[in-house]
mmCIF file of C-alpha atoms in Angstrom:
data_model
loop_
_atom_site.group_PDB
_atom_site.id
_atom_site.type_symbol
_atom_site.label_atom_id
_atom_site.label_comp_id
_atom_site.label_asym_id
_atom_site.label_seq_id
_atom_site.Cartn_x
_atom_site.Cartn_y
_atom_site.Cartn_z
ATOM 1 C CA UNK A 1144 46.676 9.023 36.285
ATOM 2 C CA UNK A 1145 46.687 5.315 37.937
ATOM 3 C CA UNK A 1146 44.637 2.535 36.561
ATOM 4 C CA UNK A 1147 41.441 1.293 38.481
ATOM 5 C CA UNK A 1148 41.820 -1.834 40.710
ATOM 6 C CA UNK A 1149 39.048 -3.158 38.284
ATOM 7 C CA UNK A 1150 41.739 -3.153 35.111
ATOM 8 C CA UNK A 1151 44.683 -4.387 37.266
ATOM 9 C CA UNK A 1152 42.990 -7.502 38.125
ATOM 10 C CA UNK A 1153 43.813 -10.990 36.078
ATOM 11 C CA UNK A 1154 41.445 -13.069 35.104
ATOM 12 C CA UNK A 1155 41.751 -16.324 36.756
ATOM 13 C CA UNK A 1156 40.314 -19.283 36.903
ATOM 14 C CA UNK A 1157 40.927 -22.939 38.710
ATOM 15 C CA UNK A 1158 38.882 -25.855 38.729
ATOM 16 C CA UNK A 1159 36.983 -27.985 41.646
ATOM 17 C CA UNK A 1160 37.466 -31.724 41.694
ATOM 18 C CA UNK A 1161 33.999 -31.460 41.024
ATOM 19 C CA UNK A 1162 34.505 -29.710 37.775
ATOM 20 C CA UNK A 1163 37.366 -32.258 36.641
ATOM 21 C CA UNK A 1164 34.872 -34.903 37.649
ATOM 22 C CA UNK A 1165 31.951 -33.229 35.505
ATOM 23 C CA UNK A 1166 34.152 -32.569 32.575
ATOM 24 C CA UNK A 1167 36.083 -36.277 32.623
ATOM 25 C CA UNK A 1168 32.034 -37.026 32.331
ATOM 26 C CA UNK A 1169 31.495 -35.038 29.751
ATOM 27 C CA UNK A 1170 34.359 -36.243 27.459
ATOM 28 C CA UNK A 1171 33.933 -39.813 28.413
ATOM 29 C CA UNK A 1172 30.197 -39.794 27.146
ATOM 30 C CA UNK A 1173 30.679 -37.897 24.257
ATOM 31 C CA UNK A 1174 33.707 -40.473 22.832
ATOM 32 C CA UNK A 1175 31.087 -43.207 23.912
ATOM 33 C CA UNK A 1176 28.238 -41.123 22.101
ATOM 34 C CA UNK A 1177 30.685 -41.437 18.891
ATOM 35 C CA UNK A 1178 31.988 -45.025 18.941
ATOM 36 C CA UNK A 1179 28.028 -46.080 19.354
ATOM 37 C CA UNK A 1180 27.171 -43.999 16.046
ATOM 38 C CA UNK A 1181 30.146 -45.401 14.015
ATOM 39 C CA UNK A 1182 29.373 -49.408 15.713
ATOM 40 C CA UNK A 1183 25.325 -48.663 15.208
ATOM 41 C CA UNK A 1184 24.502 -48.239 18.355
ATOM 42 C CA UNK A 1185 21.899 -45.807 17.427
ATOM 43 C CA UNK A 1186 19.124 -46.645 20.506
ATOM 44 C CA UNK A 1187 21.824 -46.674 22.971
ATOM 45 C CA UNK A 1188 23.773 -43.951 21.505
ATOM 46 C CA UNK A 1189 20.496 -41.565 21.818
ATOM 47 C CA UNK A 1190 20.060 -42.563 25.195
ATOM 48 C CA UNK A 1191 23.690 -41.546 25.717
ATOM 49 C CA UNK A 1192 22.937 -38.278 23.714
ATOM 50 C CA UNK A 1193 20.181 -37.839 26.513
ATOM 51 C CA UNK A 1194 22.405 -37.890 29.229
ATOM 52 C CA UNK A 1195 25.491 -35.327 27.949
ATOM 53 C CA UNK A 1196 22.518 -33.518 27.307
ATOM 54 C CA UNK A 1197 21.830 -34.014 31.401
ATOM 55 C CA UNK A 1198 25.150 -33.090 32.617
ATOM 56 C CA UNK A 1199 26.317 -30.261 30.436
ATOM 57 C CA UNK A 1200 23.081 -28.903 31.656
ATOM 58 C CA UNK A 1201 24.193 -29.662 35.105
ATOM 59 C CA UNK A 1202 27.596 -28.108 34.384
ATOM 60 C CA UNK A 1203 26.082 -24.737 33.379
ATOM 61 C CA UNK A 1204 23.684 -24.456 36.039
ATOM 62 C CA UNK A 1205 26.854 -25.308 38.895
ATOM 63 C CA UNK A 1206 28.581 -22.184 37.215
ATOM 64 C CA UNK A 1207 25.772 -19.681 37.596
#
């Protein structure tokens, strides 16, 4: 008895230079999110909170 084609396939995935650009984004504001907390940064740090807020948002409406 043979397999389906639907269990034979691999899951893969790659990544857009949009993604990589989205994600660098990501990272970048969340280590600036932290440094702000631990410098007191707090208004500024929010308002960065706000934005990887925005773009994981972003992020997750690109994949659907």
């Amino acid at each position: 008895m043979e397999k389906s084609d639907i269990t034979r396939k691999k899951f893969s995935f790659s990544l857009t230079i949009d993604d990589i650009f989205i994600l660098f984004g990501i990272l970048m504001n969340g280590i600036s999110i932290v440094i702000g907390f631990i410098l007191g940064f707090t208004i500024a740090s929010l308002f960065l909170l706000l934005c990887e807020i925005i773009l994981v948002g972003m992020y997750i409406l690109k994949m659907l």
